[in-house]
Coordinates of C-alpha atoms and ligand atoms in Angstrom, one line a residue:
X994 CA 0.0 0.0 0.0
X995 CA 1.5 3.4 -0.9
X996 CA 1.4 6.6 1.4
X997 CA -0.3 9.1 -1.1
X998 CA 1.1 12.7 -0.5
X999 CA -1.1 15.8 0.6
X1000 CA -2.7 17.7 -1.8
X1001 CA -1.2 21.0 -2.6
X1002 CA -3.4 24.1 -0.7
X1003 CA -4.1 24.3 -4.4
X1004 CA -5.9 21.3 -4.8
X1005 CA -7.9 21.5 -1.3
X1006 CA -9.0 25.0 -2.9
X1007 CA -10.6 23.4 -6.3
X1008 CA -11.7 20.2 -4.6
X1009 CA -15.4 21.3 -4.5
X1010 CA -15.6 21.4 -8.9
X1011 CA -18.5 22.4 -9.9
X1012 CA -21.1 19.5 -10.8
X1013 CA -20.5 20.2 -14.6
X1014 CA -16.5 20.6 -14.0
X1015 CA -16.9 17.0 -12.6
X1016 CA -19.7 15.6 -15.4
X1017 CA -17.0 16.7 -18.3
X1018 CA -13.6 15.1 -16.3
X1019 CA -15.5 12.0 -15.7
X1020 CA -16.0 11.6 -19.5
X1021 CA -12.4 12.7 -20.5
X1022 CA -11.6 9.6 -18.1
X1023 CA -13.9 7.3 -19.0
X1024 CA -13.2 8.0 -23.2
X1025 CA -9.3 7.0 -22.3
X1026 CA -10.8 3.2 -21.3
X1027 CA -13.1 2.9 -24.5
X1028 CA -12.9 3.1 -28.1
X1029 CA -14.9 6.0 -28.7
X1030 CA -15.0 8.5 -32.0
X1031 CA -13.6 11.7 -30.3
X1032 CA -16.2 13.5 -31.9
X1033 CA -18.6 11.4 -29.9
X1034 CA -16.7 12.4 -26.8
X1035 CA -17.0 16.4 -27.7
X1036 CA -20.7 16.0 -28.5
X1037 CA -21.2 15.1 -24.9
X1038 CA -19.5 17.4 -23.5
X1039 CA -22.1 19.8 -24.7
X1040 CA -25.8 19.7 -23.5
X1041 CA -28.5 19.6 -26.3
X1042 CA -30.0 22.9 -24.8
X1043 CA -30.5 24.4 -21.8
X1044 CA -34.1 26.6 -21.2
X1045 CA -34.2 29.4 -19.2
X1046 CA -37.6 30.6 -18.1
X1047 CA -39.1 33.5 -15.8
X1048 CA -42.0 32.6 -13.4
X1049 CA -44.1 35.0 -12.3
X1050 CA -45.8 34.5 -9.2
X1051 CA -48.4 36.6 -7.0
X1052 CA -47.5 36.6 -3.3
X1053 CA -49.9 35.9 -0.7
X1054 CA -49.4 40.1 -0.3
X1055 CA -50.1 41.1 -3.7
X1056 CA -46.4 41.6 -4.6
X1057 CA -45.8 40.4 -8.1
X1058 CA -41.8 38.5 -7.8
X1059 CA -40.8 37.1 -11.0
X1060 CA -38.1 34.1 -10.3
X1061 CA -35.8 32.3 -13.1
X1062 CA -36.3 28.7 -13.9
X1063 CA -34.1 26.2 -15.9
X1064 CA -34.1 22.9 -18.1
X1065 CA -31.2 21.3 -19.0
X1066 CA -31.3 18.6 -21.8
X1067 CA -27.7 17.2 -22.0
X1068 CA -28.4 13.7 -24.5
X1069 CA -31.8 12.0 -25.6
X1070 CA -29.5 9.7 -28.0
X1071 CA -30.9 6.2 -25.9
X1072 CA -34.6 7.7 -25.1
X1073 CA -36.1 10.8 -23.6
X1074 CA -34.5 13.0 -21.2
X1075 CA -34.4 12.0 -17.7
X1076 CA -34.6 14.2 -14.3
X1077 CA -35.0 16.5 -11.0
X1078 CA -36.5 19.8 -10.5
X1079 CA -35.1 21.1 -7.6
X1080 CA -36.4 24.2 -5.7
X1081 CA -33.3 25.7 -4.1
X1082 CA -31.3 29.6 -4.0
X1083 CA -28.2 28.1 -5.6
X1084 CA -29.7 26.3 -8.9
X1085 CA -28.2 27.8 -12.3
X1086 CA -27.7 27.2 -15.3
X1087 CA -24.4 25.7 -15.5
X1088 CA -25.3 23.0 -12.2
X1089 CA -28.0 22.5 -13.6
X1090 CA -25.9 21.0 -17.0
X1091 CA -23.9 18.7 -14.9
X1092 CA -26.5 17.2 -13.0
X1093 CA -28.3 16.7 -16.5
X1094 CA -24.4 14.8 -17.7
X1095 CA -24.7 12.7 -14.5
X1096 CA -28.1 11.7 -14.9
X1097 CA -27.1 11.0 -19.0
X1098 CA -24.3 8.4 -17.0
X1099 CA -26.4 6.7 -14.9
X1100 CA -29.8 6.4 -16.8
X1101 CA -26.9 4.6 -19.2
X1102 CA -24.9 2.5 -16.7
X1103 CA -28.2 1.1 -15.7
X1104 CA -29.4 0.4 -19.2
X1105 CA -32.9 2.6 -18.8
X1106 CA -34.1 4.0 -22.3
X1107 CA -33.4 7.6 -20.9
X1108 CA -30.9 10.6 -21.5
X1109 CA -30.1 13.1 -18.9
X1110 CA -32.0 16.3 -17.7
X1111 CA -32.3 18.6 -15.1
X1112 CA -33.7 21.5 -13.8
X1113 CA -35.5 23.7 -11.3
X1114 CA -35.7 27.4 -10.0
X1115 CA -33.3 29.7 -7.9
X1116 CA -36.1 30.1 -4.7
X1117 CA -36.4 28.9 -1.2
X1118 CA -38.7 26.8 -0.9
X1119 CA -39.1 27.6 2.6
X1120 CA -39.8 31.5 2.1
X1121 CA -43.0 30.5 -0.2
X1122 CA -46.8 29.4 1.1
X1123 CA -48.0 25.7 0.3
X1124 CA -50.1 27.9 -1.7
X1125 CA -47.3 30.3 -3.6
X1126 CA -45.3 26.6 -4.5
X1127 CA -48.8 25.1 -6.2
X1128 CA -49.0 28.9 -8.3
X1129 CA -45.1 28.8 -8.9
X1130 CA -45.0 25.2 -9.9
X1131 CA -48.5 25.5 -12.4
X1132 CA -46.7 28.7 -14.3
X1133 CA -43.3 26.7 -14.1
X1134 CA -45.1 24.0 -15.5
X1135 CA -46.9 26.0 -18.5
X1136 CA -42.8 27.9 -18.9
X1137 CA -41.2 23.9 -20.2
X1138 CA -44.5 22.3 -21.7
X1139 CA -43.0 22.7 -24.8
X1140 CA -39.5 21.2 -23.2
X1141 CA -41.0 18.2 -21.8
X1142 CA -43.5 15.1 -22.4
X1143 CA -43.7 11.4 -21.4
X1144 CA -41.5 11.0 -25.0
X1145 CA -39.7 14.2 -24.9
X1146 CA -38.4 14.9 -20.7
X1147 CA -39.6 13.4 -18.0
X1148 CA -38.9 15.7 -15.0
X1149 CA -38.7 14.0 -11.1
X1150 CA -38.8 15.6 -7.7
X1151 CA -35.3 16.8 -6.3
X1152 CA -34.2 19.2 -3.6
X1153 CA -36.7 21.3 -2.5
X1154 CA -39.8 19.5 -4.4
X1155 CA -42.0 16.2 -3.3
X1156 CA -44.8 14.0 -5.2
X1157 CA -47.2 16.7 -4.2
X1158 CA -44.7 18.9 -6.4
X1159 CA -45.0 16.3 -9.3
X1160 CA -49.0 16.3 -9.3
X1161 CA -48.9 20.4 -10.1
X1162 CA -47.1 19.7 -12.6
X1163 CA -48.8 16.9 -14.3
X1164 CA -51.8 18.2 -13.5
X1165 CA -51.0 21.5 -15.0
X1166 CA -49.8 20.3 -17.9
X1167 CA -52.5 17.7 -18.3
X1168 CA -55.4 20.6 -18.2
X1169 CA -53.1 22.7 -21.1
X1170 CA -52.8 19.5 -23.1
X1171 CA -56.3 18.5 -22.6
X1172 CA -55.8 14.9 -21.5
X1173 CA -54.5 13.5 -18.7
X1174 CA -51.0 12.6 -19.1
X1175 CA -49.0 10.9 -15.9
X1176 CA -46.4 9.9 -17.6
X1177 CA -45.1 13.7 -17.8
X1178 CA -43.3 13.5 -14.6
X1179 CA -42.5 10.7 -12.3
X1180 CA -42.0 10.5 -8.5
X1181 CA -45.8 11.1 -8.4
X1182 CA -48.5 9.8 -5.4
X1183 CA -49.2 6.7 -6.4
X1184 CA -53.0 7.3 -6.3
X1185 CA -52.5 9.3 -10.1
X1186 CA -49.9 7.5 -11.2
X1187 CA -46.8 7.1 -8.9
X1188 CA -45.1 4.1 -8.5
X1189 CA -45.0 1.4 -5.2
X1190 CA -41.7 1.9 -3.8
X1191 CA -40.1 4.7 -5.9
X1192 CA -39.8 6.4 -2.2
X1193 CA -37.6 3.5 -0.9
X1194 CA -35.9 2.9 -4.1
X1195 CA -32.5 4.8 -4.2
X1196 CA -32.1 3.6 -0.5
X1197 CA -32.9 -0.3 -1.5
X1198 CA -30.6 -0.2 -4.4
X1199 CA -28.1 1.0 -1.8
X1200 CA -28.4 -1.7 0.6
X1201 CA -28.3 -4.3 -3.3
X1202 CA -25.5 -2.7 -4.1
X1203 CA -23.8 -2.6 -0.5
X1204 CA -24.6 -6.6 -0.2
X1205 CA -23.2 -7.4 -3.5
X1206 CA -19.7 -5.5 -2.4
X1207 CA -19.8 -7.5 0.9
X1208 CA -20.5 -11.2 -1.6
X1209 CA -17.6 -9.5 -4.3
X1210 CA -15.3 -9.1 -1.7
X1211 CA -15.9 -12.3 0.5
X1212 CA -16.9 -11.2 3.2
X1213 CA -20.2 -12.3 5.1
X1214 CA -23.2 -9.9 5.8
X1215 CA -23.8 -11.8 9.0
X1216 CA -20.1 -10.4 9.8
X1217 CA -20.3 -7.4 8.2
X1218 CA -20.5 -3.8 10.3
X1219 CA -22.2 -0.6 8.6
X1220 CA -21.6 3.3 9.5
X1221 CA -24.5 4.9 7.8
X1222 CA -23.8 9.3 7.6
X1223 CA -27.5 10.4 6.6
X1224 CA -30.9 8.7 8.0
X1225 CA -33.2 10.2 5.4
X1226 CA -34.8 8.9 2.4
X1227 CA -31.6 7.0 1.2
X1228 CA -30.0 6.4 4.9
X1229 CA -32.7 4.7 6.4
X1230 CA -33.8 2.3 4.2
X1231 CA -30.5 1.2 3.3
X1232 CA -29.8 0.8 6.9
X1233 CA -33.2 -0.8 7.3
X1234 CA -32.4 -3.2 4.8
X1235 CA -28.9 -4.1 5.5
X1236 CA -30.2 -4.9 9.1
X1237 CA -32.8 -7.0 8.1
X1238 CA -30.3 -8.8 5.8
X1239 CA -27.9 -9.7 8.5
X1240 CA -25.1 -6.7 9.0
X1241 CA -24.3 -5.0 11.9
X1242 CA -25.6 -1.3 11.4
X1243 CA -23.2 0.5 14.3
X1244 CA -23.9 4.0 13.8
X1245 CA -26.2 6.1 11.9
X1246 CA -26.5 9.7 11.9
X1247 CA -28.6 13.0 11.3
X1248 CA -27.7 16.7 10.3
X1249 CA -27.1 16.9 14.0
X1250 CA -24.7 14.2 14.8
X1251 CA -24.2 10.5 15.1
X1252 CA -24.9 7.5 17.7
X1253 CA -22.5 4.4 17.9
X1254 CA -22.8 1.6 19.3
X1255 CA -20.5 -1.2 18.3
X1256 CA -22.8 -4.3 18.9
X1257 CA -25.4 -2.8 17.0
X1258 CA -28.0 -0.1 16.6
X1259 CA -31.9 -1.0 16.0
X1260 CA -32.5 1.0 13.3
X1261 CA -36.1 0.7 13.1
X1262 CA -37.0 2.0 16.7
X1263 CA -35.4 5.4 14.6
X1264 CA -38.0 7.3 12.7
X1265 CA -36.7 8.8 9.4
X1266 CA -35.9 12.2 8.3
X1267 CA -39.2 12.2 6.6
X1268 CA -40.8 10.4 9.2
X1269 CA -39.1 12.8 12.3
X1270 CA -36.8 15.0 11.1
X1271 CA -33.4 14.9 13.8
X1272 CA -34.8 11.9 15.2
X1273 CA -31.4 10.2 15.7
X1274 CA -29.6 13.0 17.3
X1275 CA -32.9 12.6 20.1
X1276 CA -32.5 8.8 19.9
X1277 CA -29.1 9.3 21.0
X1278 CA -29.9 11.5 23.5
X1279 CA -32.5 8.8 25.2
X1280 CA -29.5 6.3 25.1
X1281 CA -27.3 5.3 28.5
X1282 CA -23.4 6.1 27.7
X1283 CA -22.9 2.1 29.0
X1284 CA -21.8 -0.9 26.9
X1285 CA -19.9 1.3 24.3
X1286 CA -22.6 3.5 23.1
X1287 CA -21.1 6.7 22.0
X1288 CA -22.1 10.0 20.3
X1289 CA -20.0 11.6 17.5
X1290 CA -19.8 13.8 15.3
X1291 CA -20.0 13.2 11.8
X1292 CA -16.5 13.9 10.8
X1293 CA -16.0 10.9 13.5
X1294 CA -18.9 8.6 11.7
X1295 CA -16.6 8.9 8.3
X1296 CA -14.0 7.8 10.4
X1297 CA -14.9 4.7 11.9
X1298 CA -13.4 1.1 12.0
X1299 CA -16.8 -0.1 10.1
X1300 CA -16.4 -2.7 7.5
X1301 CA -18.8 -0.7 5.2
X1302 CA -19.1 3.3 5.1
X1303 CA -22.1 4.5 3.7
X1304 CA -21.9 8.3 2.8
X1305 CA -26.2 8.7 2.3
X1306 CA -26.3 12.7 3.5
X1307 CA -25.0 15.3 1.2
X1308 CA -21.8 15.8 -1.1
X1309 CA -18.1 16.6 -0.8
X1310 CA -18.1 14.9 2.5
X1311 CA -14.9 13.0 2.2
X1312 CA -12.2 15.0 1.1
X1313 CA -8.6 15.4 0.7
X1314 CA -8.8 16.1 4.5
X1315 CA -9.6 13.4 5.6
X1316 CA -9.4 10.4 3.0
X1317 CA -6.5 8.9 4.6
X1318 CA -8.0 8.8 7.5
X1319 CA -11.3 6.3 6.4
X1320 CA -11.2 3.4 8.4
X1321 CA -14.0 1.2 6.1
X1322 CA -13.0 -1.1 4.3
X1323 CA -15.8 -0.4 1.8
X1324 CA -17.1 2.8 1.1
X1325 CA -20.5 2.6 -1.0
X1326 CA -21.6 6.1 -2.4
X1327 CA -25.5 6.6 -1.3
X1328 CA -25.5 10.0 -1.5
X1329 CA -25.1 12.1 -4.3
X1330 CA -21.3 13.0 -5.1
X1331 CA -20.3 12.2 -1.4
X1332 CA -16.5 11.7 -2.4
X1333 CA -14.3 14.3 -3.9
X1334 CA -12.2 13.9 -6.5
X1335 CA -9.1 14.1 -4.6
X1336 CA -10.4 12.0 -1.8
X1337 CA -11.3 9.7 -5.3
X1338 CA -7.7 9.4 -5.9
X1339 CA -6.5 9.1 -2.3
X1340 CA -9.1 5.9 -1.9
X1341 CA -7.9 4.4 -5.0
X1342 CA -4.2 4.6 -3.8
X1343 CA -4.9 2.8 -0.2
X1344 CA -7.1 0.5 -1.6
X1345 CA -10.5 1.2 -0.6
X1346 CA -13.2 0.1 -3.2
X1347 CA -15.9 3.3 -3.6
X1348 CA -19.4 1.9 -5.2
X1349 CA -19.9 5.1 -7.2
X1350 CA -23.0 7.2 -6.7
X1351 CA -24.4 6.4 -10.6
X1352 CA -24.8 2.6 -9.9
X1353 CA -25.3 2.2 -6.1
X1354 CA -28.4 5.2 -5.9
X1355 CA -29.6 4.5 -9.2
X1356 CA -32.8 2.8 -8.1
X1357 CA -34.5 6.3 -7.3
X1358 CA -34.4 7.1 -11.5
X1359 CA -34.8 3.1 -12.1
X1360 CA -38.3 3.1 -10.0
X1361 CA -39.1 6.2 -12.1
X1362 CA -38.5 4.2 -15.2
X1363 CA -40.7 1.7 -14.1
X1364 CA -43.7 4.6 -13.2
X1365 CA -43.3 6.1 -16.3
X1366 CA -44.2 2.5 -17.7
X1367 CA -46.8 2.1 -15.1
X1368 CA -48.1 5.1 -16.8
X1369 CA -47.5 5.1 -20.4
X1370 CA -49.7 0.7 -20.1
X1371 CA -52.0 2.7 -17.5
X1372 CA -51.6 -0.6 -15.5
X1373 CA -50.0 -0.4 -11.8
X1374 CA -47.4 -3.1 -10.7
X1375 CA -47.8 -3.9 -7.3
X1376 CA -44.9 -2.9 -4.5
X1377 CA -43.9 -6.7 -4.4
X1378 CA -43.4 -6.9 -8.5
X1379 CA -41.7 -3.0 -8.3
X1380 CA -38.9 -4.5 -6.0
X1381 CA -38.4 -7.6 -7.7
X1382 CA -37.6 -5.9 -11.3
X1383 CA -35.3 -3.3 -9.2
X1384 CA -33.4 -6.2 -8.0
X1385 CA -33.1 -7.9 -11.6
X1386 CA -31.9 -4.1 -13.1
X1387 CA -29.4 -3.7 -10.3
X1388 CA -28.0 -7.4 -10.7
X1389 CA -27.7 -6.9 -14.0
X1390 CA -26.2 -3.2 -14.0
X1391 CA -23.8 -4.4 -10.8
X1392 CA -22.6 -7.1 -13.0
X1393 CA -21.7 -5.4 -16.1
X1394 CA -19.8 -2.9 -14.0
X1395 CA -18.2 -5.9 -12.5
X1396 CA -17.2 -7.0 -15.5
X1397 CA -15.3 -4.2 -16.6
X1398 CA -13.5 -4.3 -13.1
X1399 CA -12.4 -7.8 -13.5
X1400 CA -11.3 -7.3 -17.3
X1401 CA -9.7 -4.0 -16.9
X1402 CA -8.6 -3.8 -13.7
X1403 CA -10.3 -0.8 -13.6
X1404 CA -11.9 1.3 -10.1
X1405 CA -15.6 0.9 -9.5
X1406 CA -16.3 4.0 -10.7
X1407 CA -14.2 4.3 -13.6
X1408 CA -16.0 0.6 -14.4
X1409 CA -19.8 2.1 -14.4
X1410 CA -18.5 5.5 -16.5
X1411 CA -17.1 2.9 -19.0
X1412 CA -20.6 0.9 -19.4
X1413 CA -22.5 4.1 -19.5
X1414 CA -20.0 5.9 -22.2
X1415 CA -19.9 2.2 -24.3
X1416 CA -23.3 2.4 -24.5
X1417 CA -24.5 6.3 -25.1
X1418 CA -21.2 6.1 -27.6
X1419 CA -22.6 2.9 -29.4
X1420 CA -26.1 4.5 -30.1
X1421 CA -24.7 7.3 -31.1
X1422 CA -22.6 6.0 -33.3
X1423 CA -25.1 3.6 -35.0
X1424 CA -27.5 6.6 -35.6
X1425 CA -24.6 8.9 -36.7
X1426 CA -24.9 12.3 -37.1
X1427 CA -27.4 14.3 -39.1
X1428 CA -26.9 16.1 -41.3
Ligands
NAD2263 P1 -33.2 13.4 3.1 O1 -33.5 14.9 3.1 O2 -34.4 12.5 3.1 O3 -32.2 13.0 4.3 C1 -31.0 13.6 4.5 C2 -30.4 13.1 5.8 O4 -29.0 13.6 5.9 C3 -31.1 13.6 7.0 O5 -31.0 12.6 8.0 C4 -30.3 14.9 7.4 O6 -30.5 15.2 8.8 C5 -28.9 14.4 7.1 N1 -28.0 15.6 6.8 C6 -28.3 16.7 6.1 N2 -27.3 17.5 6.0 C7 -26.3 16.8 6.6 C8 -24.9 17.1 6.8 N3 -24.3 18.3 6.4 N4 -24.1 16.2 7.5 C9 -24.7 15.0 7.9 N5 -26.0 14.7 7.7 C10 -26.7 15.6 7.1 O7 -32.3 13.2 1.8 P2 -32.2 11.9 0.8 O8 -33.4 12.0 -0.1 O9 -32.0 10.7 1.6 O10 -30.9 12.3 0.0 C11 -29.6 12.1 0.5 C12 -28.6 12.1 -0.6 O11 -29.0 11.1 -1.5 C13 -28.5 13.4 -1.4 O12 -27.2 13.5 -1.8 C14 -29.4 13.1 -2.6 O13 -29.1 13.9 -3.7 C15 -29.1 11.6 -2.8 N6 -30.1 10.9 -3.6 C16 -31.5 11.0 -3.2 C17 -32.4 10.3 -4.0 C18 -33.8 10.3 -3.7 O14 -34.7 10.0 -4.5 N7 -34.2 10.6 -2.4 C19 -32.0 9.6 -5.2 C20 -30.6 9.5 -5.5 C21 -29.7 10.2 -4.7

């Protein structure tokens, strides 16, 4: 094992890239493993187009505010494009491209007939009424219905929006087209549309991908100890999961902080964020300090002698700072962009397999594929039929990215970038360019 040096202050300083600035280097990576036309490779680079939109909206005071709103379309070369709205101050243009690249790379790595796409508008959510967000959402709605359509883009909830979020919107664009059409937008209540289990799915594919690691690596679940950072929609229910399949889950966390307890934490006497928002911190706070149960922080949590460490809160979370010191044998990417790319390179040195984001939390956009056919049949699978296809997709994605690790040699998440890029480069090339 080598001892990898310190980044330079330099390094630490452009760690956090931008979501597009990380999109484009993955794909300059991935095109040196495959035989790919350049011109392929600068194609992608580029997004097809990216809307910008105003939305008006009346406040509950009178006040006319007029807020920006964005589509990004990055490639529809495998189907139609595929992804979030997120309500949140910081969305723009150019993270909104990036996101649309990633979401390109893992509608691909798990073979799903979509492109990428994303969007959203520069708000708080939490400054507007329930009221102001159905008025903002309608007009934001009636802004794209040009942009999007079950065959065209197929927007999903992200930060800041929810399945109530999703039913504006298709309902708003259903009464402009004139016909009901759920197939618009997924992530919807199931009751118009919505899918069993889309909720659970990014945290279920997760815990699939987590157990196949533990199987690739020979290891036993029954053996097998979990740190979880995050207990919300992806957290829980890939703790949940793991738990119920064997492993050890010794320490989950919230926004607040972490409990540990190293013979085991029962991770369904915790409510989830969305069920009780902070609940572990309180959890933790019920608990006696005997037998080894410990609160930490969660800089600590990343740094536990867990055999698995599942990064399921936010991004840039382990860094150059502290790469070298993750004890995990395992690190499985729940989250979205949870490792940097000099904490990428730090791993890779020591050893330290990293399940990448685009395969392990792909389930969310995989359950969405399955509403959207739910929608487009106007049949409804039940929950046991949704989980049993997500299983098949993510045994057959995990092994095709296994594949190209065992040919190649090649790091987890090099391995999925190289499935995705074979297969967005192959279509492309068999439809060619025109004209
Ligand atoms: P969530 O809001 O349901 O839960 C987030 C959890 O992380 C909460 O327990 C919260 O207290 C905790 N948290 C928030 N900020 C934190 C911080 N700075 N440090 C430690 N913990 C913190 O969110 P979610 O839907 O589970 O999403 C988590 C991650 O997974 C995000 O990166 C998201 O982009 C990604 N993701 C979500 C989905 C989905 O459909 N929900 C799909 C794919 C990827």
């Amino acid at each position: 094992m080598t001892t990898p040096s310190p980044a330079t202050e330099n390094e630490q300083a452009n760690e956090l890239d931008s979501a597009l600035v990380t999109a484009r280097r993955q794909l300059e990576r991935a095109a040196t493993h495959v035989d790919v036309d350049p011109g392929v490779v600068e194609r992608l680079k580029h997004p097809t187009r990216v809307q910008q939109v105003s939305v008006p909206l009346e406040r509950e005071d009178g006040d006319i505010e007029v807020f920006t709103g964005y589509r990004a379309q990055h490639d529809d070369v495998r189907g139609p494009y595929k992804g979030g709205l997120r309500y949140h101050p910081e969305v723009t243009a150019e993270e909104c491209t990036g996101l649309s690249m990633w979401m390109t790379w893992k509608c691909a790595v798990m073979n799903l007939p979509f492109g990428g796409g994303k969007g959203g508008i520069a708000v708080d959510p939490k400054s507007l009424t329930e009221d102001e967000t159905e008025r903002l959402t309608r007009r934001f709605a009636e802004e794209l219905r040009d942009a999007v359509g079950p065959t065209k883009d197929v927007p999903a909830p992200d930060m800041g929006t929810d399945a109530q979020t999703m039913a504006w919107f298709m309902d708003a664009y259903s009464m402009q087209q004139g016909e009901t059409i759920p197939g618009v937008v997924t992530g919807k209540p199931p009751v118009i549309g919505g899918s069993y289990g889309r909720e659970e799915a990014p945290g279920r594919s997760t815990a699939i991908a987590t157990r196949e690691a533990i199987q690739y690596y020979e290891r036993e679940i029954s053996e097998t100890t979990v740190a979880v950072q995050g207990f919300g929609s992806v957290g829980a229910n890939a703790a949940r999961l793991l738990e119920e399949w064997g492993a050890t889950v010794v320490a989950v966390s919230d926004v607040n902080g972490a409990v540990y307890d190293p013979d085991g934490i029962d991770v369904d006497l915790i409510p989830s964020h969305d069920e009780e928002p902070e609940a572990v911190t309180s959890f933790a706070n019920e608990l006696d300090d005997g037998d080894g149960v410990r609160r930490l922080s969660n800089a600590e949590l990343l740094e536990l002698d867990a055999d698995v460490l599942i990064p399921a809160a936010v991004g840039n979370v382990i860094t150059a700072e502290n790469a070298d010191a993750i004890a995990a044998d395992i690190v499985v990417e729940g989250a979205n962009g949870p490792t940097t790319f000099a904490a990428d390179t730090i791993l890779e040195e020591r050893g330290v397999p990293v399940i990448p984001d685009i395969l392990a939390n792909a389930g969310g956009v995989t359950v969405s594929y399955f509403e959207w056919l739910q929608d487009i049949n106007r049949r409804q699978w039940s929950l046991e039929r949704v989980n049993d296809e997500l299983e098949e997709h993510m045994l057959d994605a995990w092994g095709d990215v296994r594949a190209e690790v065992d040919a190649a040699g090649l790091t987890w998440r090099d391995a999925a970038y190289v499935v995705a890029l074979s297969r967005i480069a192959e279509a492309k090339e068999t439809r060619g360019l025109w004209p």
